[in-house]
Short mmCIF file of C-alpha atoms and ligand atoms in Angstrom, two decimals:
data_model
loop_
_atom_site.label_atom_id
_atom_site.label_comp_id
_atom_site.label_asym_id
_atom_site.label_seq_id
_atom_site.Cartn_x
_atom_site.Cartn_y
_atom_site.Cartn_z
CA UNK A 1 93.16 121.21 103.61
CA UNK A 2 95.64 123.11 101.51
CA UNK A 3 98.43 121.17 99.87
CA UNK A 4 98.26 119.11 96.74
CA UNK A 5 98.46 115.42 97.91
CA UNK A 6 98.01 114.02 94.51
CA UNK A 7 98.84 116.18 91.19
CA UNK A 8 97.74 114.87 88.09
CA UNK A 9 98.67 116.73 84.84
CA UNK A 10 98.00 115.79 81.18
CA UNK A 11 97.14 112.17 81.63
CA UNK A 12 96.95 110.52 78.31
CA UNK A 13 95.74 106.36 78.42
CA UNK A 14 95.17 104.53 75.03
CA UNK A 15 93.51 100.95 74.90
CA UNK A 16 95.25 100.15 71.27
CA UNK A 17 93.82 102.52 69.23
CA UNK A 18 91.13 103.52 71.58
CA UNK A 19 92.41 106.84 73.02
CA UNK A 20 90.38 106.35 76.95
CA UNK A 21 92.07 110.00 78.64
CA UNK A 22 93.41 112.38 76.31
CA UNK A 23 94.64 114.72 78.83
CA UNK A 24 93.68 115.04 82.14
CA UNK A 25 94.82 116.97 84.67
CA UNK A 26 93.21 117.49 88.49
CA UNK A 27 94.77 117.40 91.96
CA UNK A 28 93.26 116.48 95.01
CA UNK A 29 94.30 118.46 98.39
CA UNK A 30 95.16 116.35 102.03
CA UNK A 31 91.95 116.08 103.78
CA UNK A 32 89.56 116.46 100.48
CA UNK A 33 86.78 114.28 99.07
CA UNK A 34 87.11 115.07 95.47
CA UNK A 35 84.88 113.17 92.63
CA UNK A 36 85.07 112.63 89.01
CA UNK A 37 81.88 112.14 87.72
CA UNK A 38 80.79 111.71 83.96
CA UNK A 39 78.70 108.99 81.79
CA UNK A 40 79.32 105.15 80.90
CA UNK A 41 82.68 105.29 79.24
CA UNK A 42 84.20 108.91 80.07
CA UNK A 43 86.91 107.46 81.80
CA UNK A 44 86.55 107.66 85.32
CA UNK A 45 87.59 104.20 85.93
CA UNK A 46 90.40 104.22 83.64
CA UNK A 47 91.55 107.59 85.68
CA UNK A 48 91.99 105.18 88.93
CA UNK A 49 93.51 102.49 87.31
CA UNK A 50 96.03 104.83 85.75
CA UNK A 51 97.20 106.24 89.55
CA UNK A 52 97.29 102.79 90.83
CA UNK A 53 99.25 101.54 88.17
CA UNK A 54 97.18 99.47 86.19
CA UNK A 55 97.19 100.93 82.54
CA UNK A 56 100.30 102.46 80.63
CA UNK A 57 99.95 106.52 80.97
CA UNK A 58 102.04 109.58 79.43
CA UNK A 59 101.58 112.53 81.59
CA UNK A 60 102.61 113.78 85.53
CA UNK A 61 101.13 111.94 88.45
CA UNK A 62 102.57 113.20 91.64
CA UNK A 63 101.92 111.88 94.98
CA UNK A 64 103.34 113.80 97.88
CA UNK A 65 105.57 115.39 95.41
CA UNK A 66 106.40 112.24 94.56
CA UNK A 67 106.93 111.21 90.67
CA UNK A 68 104.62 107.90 90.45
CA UNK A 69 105.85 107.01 86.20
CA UNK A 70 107.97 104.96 87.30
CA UNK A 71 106.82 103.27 90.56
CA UNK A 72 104.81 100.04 89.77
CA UNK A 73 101.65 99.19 91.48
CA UNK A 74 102.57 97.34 95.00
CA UNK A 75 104.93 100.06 95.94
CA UNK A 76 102.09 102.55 95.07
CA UNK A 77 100.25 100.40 97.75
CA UNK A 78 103.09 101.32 100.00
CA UNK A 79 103.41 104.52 99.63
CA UNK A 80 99.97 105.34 100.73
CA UNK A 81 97.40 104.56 97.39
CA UNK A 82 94.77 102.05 98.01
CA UNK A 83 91.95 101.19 95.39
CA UNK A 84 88.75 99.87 96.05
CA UNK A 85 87.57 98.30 92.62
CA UNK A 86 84.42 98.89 90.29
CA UNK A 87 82.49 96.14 90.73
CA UNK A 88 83.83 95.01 94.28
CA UNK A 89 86.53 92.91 93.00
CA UNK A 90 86.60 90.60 96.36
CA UNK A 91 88.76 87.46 96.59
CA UNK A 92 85.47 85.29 95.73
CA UNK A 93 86.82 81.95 97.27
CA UNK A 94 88.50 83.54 100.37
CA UNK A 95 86.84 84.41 103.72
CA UNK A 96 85.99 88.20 104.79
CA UNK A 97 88.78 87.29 107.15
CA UNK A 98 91.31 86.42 104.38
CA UNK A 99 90.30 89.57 102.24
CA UNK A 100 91.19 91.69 105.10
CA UNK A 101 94.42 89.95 105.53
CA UNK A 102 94.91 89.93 102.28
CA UNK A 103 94.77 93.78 102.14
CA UNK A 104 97.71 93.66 104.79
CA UNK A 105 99.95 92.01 103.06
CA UNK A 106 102.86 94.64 102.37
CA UNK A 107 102.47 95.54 106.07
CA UNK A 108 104.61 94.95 108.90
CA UNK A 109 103.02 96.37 111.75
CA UNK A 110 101.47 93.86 113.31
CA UNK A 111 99.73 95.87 116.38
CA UNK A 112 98.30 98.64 113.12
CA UNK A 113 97.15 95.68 111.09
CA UNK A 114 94.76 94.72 114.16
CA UNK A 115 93.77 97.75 114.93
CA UNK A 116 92.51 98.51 111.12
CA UNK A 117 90.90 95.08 111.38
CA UNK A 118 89.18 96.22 114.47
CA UNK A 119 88.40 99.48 113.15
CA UNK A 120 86.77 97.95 109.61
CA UNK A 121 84.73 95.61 111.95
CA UNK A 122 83.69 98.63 113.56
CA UNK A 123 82.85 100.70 110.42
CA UNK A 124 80.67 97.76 109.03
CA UNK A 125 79.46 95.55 111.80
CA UNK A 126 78.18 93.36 108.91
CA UNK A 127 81.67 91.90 108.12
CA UNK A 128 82.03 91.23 112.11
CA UNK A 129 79.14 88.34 112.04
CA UNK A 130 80.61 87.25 108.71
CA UNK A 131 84.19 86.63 109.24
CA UNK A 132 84.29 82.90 108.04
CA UNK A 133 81.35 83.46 105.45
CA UNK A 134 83.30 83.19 101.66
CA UNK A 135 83.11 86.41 100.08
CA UNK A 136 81.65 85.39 96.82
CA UNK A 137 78.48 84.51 98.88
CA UNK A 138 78.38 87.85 100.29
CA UNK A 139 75.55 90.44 99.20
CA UNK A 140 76.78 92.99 96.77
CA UNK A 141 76.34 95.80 99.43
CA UNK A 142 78.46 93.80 101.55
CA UNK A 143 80.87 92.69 99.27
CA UNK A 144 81.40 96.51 98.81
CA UNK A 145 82.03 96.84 102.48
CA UNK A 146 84.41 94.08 102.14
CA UNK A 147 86.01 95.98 99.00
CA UNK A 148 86.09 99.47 101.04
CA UNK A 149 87.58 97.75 103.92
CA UNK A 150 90.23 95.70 102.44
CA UNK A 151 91.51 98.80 100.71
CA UNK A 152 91.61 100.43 104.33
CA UNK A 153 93.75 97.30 105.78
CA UNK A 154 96.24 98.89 103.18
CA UNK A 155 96.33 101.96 105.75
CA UNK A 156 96.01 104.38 102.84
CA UNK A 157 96.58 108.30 102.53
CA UNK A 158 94.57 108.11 99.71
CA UNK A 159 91.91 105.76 98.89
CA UNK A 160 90.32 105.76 95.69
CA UNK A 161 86.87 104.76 95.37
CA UNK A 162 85.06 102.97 92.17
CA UNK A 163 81.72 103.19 91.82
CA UNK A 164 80.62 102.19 95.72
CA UNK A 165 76.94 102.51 94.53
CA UNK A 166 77.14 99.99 91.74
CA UNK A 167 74.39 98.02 91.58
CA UNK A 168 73.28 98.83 95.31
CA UNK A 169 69.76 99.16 96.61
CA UNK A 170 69.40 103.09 97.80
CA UNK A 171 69.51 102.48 101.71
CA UNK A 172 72.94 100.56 101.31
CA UNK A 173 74.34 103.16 99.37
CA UNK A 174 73.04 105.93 101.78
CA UNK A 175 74.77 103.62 104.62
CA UNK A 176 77.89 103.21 102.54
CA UNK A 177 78.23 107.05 101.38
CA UNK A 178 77.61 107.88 105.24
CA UNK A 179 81.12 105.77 106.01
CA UNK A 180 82.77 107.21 103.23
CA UNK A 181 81.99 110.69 105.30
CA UNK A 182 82.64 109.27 108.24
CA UNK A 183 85.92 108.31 106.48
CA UNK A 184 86.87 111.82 105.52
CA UNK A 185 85.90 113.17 108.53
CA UNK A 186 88.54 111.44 110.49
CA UNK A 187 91.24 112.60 108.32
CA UNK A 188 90.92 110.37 104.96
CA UNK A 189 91.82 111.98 101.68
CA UNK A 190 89.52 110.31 98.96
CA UNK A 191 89.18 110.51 95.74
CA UNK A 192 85.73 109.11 94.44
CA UNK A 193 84.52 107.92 91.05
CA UNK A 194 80.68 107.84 90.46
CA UNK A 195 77.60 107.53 88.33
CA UNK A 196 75.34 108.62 91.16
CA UNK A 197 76.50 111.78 90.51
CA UNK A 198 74.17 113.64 92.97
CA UNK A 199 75.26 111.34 95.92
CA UNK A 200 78.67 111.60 95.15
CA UNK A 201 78.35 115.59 94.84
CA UNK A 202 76.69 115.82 98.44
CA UNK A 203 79.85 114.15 100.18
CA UNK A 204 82.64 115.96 98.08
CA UNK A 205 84.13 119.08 98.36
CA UNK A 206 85.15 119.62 95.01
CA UNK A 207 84.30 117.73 91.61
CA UNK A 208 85.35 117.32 88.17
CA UNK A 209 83.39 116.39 85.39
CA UNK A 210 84.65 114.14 82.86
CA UNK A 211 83.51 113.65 78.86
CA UNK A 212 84.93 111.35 77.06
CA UNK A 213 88.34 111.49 78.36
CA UNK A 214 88.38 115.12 79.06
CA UNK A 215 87.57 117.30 82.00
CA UNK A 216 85.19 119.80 80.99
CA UNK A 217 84.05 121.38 83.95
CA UNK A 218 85.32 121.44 87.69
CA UNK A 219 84.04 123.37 90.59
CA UNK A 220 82.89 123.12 94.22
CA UNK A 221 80.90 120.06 94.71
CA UNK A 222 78.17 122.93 95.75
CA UNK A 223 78.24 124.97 92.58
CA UNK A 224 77.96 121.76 90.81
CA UNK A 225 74.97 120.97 92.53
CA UNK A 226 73.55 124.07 91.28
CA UNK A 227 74.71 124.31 87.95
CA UNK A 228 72.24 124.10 85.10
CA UNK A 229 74.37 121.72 82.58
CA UNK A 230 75.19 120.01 85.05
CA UNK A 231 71.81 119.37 87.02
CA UNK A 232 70.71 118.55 83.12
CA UNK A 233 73.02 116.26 82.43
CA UNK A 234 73.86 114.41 85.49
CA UNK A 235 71.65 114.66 87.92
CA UNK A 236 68.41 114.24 86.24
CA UNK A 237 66.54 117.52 87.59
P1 ATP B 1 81.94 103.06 83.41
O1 ATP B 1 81.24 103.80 84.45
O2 ATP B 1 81.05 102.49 82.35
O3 ATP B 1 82.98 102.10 83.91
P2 ATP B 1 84.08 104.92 82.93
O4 ATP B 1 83.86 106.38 82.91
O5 ATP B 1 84.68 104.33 84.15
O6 ATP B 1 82.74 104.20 82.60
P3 ATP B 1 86.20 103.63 81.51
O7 ATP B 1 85.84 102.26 81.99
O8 ATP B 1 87.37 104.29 82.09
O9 ATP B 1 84.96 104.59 81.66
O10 ATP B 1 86.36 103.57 79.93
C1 ATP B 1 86.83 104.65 79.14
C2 ATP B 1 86.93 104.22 77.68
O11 ATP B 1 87.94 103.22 77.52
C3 ATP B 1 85.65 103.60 77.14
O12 ATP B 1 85.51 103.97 75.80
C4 ATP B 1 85.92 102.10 77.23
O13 ATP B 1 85.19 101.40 76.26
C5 ATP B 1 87.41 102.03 76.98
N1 ATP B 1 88.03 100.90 77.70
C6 ATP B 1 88.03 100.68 79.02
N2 ATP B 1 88.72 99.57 79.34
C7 ATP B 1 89.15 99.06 78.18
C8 ATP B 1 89.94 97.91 77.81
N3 ATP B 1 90.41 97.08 78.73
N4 ATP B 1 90.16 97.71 76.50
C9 ATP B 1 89.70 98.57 75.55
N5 ATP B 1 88.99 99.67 75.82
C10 ATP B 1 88.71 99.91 77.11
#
């Protein structure tokens, strides 16, 4: 866990004259869990839309030591960035089946595709007994699964994570923030976004906090835990 596998330095994004990042800058080391956490609005999600290619940025974002300005979003997907959107963002007419595949599509490695599929069937038994089910009719803790998973058929060095608790009864999210562990713990780099700031914290090794479109504090996920402002502020104690 030592070397920078994404580098991020003095991301600006404006929404017309809304000015959503006004300099960020954070990296996030092979083999870390890293979070941004921060109220409605500071720009967490705006942060992962920015490395995936989604929004217009000024600023560095280096992946691998690659420059990613001027690499547009599907080759992002290739080179080892997969998103799993706020608010689940499923294919709501599809099958769990088809989202999967659907997640594969840049690949061409037939025998890796199936084994992902096996291995997000394995991860979430749920999706296993609803293969032909539509997504859309999913549950929202499922649909999530479906969300996480689809962004793992993209075989990812990096997976960024919006918001998995959104909306989630507390035992789903437990279950979910479990996997993302599990994830981690089998070699997954991941950066995570999240209100739940106290779940997030307790998975992550490091954290930054964002305000507003600036960082204003980053530490250890543990000193975070234990910090006074931030205990205040974020996690309610
Ligand atoms: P949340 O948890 O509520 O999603 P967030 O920290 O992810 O919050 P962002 O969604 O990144 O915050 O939003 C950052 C700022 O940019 C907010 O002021 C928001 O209103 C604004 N913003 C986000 N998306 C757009 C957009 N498409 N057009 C205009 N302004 C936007």
């Amino acid at each position: 866990m030592s070397s920078p596998m994404l580098t991020v330095q003095n991301l600006e994004v404006y929404y017309g004259a809304i000015h959503a990042l006004k300099g960020v800058s954070f990296e996030v080391k092979t083999g870390e869990v890293v979070s941004l956490i921060g109220a409605n609005g500071a720009g967490k999600t705006t942060t992962l839309r920015a490395l995936s290619g989604l929004v217009g940025t000024k600023g560095q974002i280096s992946f691998k030591g690659q420059d990613l300005s001027q690499v547009p979003t599907h080759k992002r997907v290739g080179l080892g960035i997969a998103q799993s959107p706020e608010g689940r963002g499923v294919f709501p007419q599809m099958t769990v089946r088809e989202n999967l595949e659907m997640g594969a599509y840049s690949r061409k490695d037939k025998a890796g595709i199936l084994k992902d599929f096996d291995m997000c069937l394995e991860l979430f038994p749920r999706l296993k007994e609803r293969l032909w089910q539509m997504a859309g009719t999913l549950s929202g803790g499922e649909q999530q699964m479906l969300a996480i998973s689809r962004a793992l058929m993209c075989k990812p060095e990096l997976l960024l994570l919006d918001e998995p608790s959104l909306g989630l009864a507390p035992i789903i999210v437990s279950q979910i923030f479990e996997i993302v562990k599990k994830l981690n713990h089998e070699g997954m780099t991941i950066l995570l976004v999240e209100q739940n700031a106290r779940m997030a914290l307790k998975i992550s090794h490091r954290a930054y906090v964002l305000e507003t479109g600036r960082i204003v504090m980053q530490d250890s996920a543990q000193n975070l835990l234990n910090n006074d402002e931030v205990r205040k502020s974020y996690l309610g104690v």
